[in-house]
Coordinates of C-alpha atoms in Angstrom, one line a residue:
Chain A
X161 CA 20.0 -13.0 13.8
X162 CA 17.5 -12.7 16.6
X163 CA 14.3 -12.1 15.9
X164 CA 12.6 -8.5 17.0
X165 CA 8.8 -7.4 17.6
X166 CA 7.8 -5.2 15.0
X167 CA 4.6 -3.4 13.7
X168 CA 3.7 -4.3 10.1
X169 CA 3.7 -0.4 8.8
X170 CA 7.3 0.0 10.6
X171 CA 8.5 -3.4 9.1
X172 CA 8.1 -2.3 6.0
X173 CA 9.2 0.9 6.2
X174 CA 12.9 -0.4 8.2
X175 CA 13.1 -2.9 5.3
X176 CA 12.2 0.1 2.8
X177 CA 15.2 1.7 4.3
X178 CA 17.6 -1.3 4.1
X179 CA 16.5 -1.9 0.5
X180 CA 18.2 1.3 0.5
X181 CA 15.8 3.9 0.0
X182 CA 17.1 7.5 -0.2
X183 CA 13.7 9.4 -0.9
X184 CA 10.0 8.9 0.7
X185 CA 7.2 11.3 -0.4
X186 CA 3.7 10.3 1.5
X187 CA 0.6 11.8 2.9
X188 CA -0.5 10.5 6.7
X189 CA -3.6 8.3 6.3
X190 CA -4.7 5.2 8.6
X191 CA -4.0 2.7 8.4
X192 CA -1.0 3.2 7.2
X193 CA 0.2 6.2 9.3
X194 CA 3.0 4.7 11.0
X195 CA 4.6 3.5 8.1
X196 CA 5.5 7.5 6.7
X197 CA 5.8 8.4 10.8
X198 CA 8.4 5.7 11.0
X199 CA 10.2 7.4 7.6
X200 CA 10.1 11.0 9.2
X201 CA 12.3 9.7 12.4
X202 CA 14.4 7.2 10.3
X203 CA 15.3 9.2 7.0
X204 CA 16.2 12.0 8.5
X205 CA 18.3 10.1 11.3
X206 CA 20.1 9.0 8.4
X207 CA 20.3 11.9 5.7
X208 CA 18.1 10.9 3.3
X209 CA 15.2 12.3 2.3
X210 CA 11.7 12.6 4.0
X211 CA 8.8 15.0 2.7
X212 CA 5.3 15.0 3.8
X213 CA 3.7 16.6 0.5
X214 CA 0.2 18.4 0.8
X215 CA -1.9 15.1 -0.9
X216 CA -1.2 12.4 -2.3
X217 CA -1.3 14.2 -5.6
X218 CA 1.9 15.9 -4.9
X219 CA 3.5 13.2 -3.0
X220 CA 3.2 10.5 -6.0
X221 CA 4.8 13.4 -8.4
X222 CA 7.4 13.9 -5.9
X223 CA 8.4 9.9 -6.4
X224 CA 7.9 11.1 -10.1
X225 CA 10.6 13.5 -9.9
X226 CA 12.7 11.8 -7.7
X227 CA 12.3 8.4 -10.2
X228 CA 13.8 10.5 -13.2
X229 CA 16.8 11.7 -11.6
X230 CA 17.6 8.2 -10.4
X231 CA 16.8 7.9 -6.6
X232 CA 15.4 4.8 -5.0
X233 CA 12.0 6.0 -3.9
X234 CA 8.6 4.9 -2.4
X235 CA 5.6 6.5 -1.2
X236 CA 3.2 4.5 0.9
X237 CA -0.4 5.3 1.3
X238 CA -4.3 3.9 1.8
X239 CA -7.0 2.9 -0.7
X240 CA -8.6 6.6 -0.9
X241 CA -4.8 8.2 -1.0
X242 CA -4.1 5.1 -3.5
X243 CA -7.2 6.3 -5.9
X244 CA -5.5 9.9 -6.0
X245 CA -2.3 8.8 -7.0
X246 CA -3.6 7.2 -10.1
X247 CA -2.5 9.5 -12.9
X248 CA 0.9 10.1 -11.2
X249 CA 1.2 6.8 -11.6
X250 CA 0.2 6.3 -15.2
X251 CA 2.8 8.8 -15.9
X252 CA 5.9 7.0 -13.8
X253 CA 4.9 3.5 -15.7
X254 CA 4.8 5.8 -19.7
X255 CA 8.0 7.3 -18.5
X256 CA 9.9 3.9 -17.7
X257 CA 11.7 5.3 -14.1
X258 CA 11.4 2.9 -10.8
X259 CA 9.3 3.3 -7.7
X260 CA 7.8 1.8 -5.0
X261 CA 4.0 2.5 -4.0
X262 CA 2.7 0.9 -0.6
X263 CA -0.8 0.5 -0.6
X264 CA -2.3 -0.6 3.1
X265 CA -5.8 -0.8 1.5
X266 CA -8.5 -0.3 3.7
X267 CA -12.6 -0.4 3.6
X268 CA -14.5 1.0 0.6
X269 CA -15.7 2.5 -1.5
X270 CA -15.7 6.4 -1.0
X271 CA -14.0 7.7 2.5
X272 CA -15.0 4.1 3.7
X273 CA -13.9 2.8 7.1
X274 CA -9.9 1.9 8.9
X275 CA -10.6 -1.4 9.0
X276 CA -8.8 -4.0 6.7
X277 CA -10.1 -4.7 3.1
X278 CA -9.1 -6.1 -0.5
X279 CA -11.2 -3.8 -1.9
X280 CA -8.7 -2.6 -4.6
X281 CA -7.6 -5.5 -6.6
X282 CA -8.8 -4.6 -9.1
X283 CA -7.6 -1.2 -9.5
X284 CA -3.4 -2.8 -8.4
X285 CA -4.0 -5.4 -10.7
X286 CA -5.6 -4.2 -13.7
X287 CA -3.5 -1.2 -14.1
X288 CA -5.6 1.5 -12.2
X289 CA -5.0 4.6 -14.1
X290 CA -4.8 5.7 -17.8
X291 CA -3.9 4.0 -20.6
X292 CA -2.3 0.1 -21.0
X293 CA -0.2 -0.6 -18.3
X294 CA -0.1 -2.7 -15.2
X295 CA 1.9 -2.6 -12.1
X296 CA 3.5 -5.0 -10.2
X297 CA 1.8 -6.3 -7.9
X298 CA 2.9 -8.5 -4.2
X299 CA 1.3 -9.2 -2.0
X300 CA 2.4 -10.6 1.5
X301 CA 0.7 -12.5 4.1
X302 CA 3.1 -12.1 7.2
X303 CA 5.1 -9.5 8.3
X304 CA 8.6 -11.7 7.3
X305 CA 7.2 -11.8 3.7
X306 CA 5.9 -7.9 4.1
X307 CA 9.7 -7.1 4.4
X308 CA 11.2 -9.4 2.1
X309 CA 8.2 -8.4 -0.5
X310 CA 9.5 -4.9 -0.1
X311 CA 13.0 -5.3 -0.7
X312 CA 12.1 -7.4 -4.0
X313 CA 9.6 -4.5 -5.1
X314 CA 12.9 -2.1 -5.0
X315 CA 14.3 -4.6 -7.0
X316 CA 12.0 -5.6 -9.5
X317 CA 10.8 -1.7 -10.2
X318 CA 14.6 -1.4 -10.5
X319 CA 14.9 -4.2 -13.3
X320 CA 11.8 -3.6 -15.2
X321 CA 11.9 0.4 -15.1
X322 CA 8.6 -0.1 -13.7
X323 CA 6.2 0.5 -10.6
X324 CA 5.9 -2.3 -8.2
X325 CA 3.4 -2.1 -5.4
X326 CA 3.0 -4.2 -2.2
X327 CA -0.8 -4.8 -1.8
X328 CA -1.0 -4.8 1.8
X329 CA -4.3 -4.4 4.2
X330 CA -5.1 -2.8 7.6
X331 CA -4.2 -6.1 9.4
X332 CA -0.6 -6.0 8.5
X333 CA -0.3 -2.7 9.0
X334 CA -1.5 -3.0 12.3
X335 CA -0.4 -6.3 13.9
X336 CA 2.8 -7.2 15.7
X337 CA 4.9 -10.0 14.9
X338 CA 8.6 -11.4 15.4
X339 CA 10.7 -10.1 12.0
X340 CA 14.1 -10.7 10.6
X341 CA 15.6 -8.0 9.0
X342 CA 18.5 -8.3 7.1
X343 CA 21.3 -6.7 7.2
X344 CA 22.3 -3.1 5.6
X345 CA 24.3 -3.3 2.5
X346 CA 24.6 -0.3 -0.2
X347 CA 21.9 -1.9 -2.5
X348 CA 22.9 -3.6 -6.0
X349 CA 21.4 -1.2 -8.5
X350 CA 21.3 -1.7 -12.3
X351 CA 23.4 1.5 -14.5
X352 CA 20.7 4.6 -15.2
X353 CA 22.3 6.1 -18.6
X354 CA 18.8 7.4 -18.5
X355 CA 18.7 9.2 -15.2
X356 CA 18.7 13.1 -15.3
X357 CA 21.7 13.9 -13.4
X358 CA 23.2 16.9 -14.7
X359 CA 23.8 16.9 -19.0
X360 CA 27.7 17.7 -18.0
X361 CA 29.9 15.8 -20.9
X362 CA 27.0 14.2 -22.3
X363 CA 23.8 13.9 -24.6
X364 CA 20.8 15.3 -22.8
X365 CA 18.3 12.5 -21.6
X366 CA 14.7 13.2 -22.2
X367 CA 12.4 11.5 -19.9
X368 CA 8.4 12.1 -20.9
X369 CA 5.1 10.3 -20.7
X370 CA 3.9 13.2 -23.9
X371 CA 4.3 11.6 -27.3
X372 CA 2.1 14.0 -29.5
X373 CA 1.8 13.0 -33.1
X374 CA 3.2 10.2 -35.1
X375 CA 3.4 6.5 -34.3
X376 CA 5.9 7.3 -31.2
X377 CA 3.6 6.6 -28.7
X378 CA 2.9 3.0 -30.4
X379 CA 6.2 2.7 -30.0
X380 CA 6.3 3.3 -26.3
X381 CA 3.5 1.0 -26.0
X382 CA 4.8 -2.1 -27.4
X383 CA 7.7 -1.5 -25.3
X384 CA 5.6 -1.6 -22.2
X385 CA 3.9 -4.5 -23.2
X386 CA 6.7 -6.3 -24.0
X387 CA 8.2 -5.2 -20.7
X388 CA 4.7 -6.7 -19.2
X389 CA 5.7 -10.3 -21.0
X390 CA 9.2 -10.5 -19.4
X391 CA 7.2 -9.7 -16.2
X392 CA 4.9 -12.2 -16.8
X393 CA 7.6 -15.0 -18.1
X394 CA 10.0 -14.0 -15.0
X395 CA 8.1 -13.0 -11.9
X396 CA 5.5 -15.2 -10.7
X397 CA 5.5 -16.4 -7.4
X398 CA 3.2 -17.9 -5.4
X399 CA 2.8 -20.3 -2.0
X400 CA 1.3 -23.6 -1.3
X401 CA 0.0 -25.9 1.5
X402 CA -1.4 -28.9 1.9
X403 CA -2.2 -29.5 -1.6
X404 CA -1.2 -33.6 -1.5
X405 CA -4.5 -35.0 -2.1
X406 CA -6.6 -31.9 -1.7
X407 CA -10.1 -31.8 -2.9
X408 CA -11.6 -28.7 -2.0
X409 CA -8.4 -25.8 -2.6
X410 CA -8.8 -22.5 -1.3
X411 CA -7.5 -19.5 -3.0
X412 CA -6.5 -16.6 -1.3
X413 CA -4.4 -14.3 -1.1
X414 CA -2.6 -11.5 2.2
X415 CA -4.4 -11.6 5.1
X416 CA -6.8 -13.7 3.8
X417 CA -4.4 -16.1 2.9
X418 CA -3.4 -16.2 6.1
X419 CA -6.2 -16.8 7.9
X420 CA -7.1 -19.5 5.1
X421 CA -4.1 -21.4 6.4
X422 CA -5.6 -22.1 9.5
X423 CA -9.1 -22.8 7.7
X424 CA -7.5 -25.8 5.5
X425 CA -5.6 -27.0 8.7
X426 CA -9.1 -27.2 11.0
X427 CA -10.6 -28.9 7.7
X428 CA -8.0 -31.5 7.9
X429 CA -7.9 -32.3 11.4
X430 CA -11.9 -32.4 10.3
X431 CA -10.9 -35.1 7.5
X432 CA -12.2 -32.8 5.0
X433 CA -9.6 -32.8 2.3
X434 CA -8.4 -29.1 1.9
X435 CA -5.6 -27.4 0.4
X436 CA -4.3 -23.8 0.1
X437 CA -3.2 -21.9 -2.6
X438 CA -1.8 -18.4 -2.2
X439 CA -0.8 -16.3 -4.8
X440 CA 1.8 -13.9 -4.0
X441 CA 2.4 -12.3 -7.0
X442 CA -1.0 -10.8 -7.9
X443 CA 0.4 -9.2 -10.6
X444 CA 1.9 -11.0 -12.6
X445 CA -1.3 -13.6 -11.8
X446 CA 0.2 -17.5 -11.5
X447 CA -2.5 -18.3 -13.7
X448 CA -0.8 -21.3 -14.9
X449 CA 0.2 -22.7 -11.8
X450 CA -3.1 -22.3 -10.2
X451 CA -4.6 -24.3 -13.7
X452 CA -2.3 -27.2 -12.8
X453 CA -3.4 -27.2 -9.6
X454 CA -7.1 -27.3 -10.3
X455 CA -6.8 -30.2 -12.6
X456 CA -6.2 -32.7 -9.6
X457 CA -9.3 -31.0 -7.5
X458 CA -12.9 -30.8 -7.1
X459 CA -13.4 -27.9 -6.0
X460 CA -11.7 -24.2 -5.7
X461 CA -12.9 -21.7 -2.8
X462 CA -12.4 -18.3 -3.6
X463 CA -11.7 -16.4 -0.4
X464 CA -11.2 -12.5 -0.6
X465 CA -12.0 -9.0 1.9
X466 CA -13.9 -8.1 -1.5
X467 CA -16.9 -8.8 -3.2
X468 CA -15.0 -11.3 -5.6
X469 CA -12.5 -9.2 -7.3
X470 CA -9.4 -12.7 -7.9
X471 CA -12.1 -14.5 -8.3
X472 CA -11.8 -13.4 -12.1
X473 CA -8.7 -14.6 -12.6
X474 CA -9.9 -17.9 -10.8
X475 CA -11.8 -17.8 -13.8
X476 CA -9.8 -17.2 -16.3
X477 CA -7.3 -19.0 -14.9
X478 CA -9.2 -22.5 -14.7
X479 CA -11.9 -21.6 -17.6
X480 CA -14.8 -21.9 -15.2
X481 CA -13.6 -26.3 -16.0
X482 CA -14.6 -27.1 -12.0
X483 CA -17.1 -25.2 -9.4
X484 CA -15.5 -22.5 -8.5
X485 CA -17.1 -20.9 -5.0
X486 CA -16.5 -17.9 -3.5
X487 CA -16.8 -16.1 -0.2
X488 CA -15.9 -12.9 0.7
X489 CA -16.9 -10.1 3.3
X490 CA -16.4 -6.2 2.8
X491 CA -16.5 -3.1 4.4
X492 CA -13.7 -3.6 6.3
X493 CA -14.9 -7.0 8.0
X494 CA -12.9 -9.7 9.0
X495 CA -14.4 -13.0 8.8
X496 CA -13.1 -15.8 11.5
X497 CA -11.5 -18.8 10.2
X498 CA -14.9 -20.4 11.7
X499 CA -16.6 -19.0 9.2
X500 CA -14.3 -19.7 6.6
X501 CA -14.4 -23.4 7.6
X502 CA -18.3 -23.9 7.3
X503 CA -18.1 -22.8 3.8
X504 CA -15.8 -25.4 2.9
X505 CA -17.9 -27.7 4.8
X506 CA -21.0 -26.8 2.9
X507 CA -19.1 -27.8 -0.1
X508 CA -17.7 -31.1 1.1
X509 CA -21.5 -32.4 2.6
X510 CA -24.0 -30.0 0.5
X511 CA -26.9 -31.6 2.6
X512 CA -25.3 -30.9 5.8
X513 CA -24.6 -27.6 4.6
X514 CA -28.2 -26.4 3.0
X515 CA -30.3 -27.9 6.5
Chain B
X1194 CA 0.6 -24.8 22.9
X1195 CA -1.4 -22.6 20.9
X1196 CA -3.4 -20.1 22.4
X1197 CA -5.2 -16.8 21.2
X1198 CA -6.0 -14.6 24.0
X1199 CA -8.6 -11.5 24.0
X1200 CA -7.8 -8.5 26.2
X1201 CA -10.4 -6.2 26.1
X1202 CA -11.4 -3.4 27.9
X1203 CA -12.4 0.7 27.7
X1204 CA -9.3 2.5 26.0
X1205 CA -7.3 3.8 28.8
X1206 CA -7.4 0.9 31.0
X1207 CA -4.4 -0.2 29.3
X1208 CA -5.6 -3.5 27.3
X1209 CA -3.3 -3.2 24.3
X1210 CA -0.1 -2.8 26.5
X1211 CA -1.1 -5.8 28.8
X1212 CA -1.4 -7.6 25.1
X1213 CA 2.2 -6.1 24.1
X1214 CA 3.7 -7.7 27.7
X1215 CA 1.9 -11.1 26.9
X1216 CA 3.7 -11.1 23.5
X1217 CA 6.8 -9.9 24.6
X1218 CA 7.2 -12.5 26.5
X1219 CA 5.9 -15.1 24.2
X1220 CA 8.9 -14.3 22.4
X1221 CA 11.4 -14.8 25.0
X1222 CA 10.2 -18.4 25.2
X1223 CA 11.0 -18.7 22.0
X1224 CA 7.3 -19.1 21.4
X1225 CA 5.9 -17.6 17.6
X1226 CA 3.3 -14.6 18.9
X1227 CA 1.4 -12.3 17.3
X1228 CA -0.3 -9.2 18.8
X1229 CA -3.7 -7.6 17.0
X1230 CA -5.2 -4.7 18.0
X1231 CA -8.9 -3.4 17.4
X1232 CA -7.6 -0.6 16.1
X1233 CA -9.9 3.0 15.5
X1234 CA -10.5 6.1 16.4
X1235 CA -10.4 4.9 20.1
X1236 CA -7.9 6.2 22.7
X1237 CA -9.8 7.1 26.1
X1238 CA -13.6 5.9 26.5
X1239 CA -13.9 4.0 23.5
X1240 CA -13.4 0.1 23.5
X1241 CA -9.9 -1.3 22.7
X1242 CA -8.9 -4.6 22.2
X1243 CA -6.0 -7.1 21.0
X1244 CA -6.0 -10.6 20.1
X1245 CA -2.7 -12.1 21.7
X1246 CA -1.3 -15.7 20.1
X1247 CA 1.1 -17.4 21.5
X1248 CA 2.1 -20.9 19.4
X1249 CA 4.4 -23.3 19.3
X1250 CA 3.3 -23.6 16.0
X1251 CA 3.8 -21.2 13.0
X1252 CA 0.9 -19.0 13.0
X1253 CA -1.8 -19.1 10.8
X1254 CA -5.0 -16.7 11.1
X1255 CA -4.2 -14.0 14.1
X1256 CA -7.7 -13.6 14.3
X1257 CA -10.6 -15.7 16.3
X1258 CA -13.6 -15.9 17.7
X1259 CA -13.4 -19.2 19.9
X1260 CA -10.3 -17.6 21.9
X1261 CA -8.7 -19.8 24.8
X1262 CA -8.5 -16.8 27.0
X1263 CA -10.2 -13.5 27.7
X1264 CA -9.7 -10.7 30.0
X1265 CA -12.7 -8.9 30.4
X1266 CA -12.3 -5.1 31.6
X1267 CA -15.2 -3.7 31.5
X1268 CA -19.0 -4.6 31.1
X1269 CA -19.1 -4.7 27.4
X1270 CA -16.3 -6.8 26.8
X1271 CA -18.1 -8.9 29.5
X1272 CA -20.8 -9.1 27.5
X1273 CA -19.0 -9.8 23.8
X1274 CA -16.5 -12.6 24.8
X1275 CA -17.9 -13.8 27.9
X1276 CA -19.7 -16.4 25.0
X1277 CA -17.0 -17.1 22.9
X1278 CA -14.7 -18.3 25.3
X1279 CA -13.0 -22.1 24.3
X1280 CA -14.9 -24.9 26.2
X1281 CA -11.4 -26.0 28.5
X1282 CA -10.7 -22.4 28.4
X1283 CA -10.3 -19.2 31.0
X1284 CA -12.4 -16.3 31.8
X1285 CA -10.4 -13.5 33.7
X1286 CA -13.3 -11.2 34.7
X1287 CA -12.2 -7.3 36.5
X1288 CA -15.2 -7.6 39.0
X1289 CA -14.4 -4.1 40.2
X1290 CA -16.6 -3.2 37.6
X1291 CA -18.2 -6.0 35.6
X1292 CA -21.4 -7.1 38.2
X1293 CA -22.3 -9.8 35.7
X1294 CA -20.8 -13.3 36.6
X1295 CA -20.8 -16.0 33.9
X1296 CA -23.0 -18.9 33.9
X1297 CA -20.6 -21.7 32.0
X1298 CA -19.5 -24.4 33.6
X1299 CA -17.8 -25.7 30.4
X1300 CA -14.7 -22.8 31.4
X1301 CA -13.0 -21.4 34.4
X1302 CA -13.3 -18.2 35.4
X1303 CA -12.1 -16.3 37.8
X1304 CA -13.3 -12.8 39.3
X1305 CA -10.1 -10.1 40.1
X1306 CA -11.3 -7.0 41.8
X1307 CA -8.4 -5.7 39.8
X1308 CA -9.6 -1.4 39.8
X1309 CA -9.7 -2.1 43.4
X1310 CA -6.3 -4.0 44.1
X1311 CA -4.7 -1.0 41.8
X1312 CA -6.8 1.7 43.8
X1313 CA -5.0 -0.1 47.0
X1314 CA -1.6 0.2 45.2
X1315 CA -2.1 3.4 44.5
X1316 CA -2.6 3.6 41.1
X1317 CA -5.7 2.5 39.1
X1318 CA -4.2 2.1 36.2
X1319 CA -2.3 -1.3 37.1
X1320 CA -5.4 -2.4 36.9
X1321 CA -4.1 -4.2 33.4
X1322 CA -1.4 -5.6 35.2
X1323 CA -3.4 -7.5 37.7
X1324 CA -5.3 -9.0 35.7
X1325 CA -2.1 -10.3 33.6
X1326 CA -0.9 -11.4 37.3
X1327 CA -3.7 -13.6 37.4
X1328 CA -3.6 -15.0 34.2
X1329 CA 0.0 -15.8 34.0
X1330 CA -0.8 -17.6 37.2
X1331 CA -3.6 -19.5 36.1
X1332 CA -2.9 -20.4 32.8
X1333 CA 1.0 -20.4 32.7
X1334 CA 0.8 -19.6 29.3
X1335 CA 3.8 -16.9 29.4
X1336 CA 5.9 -17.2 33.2
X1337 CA 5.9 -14.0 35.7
X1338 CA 9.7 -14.0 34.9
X1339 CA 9.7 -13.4 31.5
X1340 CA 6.6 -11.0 31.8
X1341 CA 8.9 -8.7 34.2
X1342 CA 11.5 -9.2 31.8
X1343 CA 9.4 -8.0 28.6
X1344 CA 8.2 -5.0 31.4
X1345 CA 11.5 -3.7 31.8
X1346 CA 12.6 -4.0 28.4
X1347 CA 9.2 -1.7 26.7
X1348 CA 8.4 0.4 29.4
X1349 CA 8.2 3.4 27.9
X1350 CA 11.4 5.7 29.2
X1351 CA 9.0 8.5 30.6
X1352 CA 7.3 5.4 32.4
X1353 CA 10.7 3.5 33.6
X1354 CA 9.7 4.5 37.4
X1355 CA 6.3 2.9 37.8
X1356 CA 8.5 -0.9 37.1
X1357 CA 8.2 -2.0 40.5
X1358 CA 4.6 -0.6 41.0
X1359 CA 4.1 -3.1 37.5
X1360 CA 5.7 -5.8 39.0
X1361 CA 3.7 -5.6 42.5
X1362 CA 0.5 -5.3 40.3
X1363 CA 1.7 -8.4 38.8
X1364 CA 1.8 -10.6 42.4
X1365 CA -1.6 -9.1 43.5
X1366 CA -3.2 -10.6 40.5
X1367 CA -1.4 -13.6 40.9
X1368 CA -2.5 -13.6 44.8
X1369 CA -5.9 -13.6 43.8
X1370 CA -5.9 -16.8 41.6
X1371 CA -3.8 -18.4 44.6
X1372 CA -6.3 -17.5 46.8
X1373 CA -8.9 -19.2 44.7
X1374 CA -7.2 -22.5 44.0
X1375 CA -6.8 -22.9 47.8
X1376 CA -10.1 -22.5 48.3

């Protein structure tokens, strides 16, 4: 199939719609605008259903509803629209129906900037709102893996009754780059005896996030958790690059990832011995993966849009057993690979590095 | 090839597009491209931008600051990339309105009076297109068939009309660069 020039917000928003999609709830904000303009030509175009809710508050409980009575839906948003949605959230993930959240983060804190950020790692990743839970968590660093990422979120929220997110940033929402898309098929769904589609000829399904009293709510909990181990036994994915004989491995991840790649190739063609390691699942973390890769390496490079948000589960990941360093920018800055490339540089010759 | 080009300019003058052309028909060649925009509150007056990269190559970081080629549009982009240009690489500078000339001898540049080649055409906003005229001929990083090609395909429907006043913007650029080379 050829290949055709797409945005990253309308790239994931077609493959949203191939996934087969039939609701989208959203509130516009850059830099992720396009993404919910895109769904307000193409759902309608095909009958399925588009609302632009008043906030995000209402737009995540619209997914909410839409979850429990068994539709395939997303919402897409930005970091401040992503903070509101919170609770709603909390309540999907308690009440164990699928969906989708986008989040094209952008710079923070507060009302920030448009620019592209990591800022909210740790927020995706560490569950976000209320209560013990996590999300899923992908994150892609082209626009190819953006829609393939998306299709697997509909999936995976799908199998685990769960919300999975894409963690996305301004720069793929923003840039243009050749796509394939597949081809539309009615999506493979698993049954939903727990959907609320009408009692008719049946015992009522009760679908809640309230357990008042009683060890009920334990209950649920375990459940999640247990749900969270599958996750974590099933799910972990992640990408690597010139790791053979790499002494200095950079770990990154989305568009930081992405420019890394470049930063380990310069290094090379330097003779500096660098290697890339780039988590796409961020959520579930390939803690042991990245371990196994440390144990061959000098050094790890942390390289985030944050102030050092993975670089935690860097940590954890390795036990603090080699220097782990980090850089990172934020605000909404995006540094070159340049400047990537003379921090690995200062780590390979420390003299050269400190004059 | 791999080459990561800077189009930047005042928005209005029609840098992004010029960018989306480039890319376009990057593609055609069967080259892997990606197109960036500066993107912000910015449609006329403020400064817009893209970074073009066109790669045989599978594309790592779409960002740079050591780009191969930039089109400067205006004095400010003048100013910001006229620096950070590639030693080997090009300078495309819209003289109409940038007075500054660049003091490098390490790239080429080359001045295209490009508001006043479009004022002649009739029109000064193929001002963009010159200046792609001129670097398609210069640097042959994309050929002036496929850019007409990727023209007729994403001109916008409303805009379909102005595809032979694109195309002629096109030659004049180019014009000017063959002036130049013969001397």
């Amino acid at each position: 199939m050829a290949k055709i020039l797409m945005k990253g917000n309308e790239a994931i928003a077609e493959a949203a719609i191939r996934a087969g999609c039939e609701a989208y709830f959203g509130y516009p904000i850059t830099p992720q605008t396009e993404l919910l303009e895109y769904m307000s030509r193409r759902m309608v175009e095909l009958g399925r259903v588009f609302l632009q809710a008043e906030s995000e508050l209402s737009a995540i409980n619209m997914v909410y509803g839409a979850a429990c009575a068994g539709a395939r839906v997303m919402t897409s948003t930005s970091s401040p629209g992503f903070s509101l949605m919170q609770e709603g959230i909390s309540y999907i993930v308690c009440s164990e129906v699928p969906a989708v959240v986008i989040n094209v983060m952008r710079g923070g804190p507060g009302l920030g900037n448009i620019q592209p950020s990591q800022g909210d790692y740790f927020q995706m990743t560490k569950g976000g709102g209320h209560g013990d839970y996590n999300v899923i968590v992908l994150a892609p660093a082209t626009l190819q893996e953006a829609i393939d990422l998306t299709i697997l979120a509909f999936d995976l929220a799908d199998k685990y009754r769960s919300v999975a997110t894409i963690i996305a940033d301004g720069m793929i929402g923003q840039i243009m780059e050749p796509v394939e898309l597949p081809e539309i098929e009615p999506p493979k769904r698993p049954e939903q005896p727990w959907a609320l589609t009408g009692a008719k000829g049946r015992e009522k399904n009760i679908i809640t996030s309230l357990y008042l009293g009683g060890p009920n709510l334990e209950k649920v909990n375990l459940r999640l958790q247990e749900t969270l181990e599958e996750i974590k036994a099933n799910e972990v994915r992640y990408a690597e690059y010139m790791l053979e004989g790499a002494e200095i491995v950079v770990v990154a991840y989305g568009t930081a990832g992405r420019i890394a790649q470049t930063v380990v190739q310069e290094a090379r063609e330097e003779g500096i011995p660098a290697g890339l390691f780039r988590p796409i699942t961020m959520f579930p973390f390939p803690y042991d993966r990245l371990d196994e890769v440390a144990k061959s390496v000098e050094h790890l490079l942390v390289f985030e849009l944050n102030a050092g948000q993975m670089l935690e589960d860097v940590r954890l990941a390795t036990r603090d057993r080699l220097p782990i360093h980090f850089y990172g920018k934020m605000g909404g800055v995006v540094p070159s690979p340049a400047e990537v490339l003379a921090q690995i540089k200062k780590i390979a010759s420390p003299q050269q590095g400190e004059r | 090839m791999h080459e990561q080009i800077i189009i930047s300019g005042f928005g209005g003058q029609g840098a992004l597009f010029a960018g989306q052309v480039l890319t376009y028909a990057g593609l055609k060649e069967g080259r892997n491209v990606t197109w960036l925009p500066s993107y912000g509150p910015e449609m006329r007056g403020g400064t817009a931008r893209c970074t073009v990269t066109l790669s045989d190559e599978p594309i790592g970081s779409p960002i740079t600051d050591s780009p191969t080629v930039v089109i400067a549009m205006n004095p400010p982009s003048m100013e910001m990339f006229e620096p950070r240009v590639k030693a080997g690489g090009f300078l495309f500078v819209n003289s109409s309105i940038v007075s500054t000339d660049s003091t490098r001898k390490d790239i080429t540049t080359i001045q295209v009076p490009a508001n006043d080649i479009a004022e002649e055409l009739g029109n000064e906003r193929m001002a963009n297109m010159v200046l792609l005229g001129a670097l398609i001929r210069a640097t042959g990083v994309i050929s002036m068939k496929s850019a007409i090609a990727a023209l007729e395909e994403n001109l916008p429907e409303r805009r379909r009309h102005l595809l032979p006043l694109n195309e002629e913007a096109l030659r004049r650029g180019a014009e000017v660069v063959e002036k130049v080379v013969r001397g």
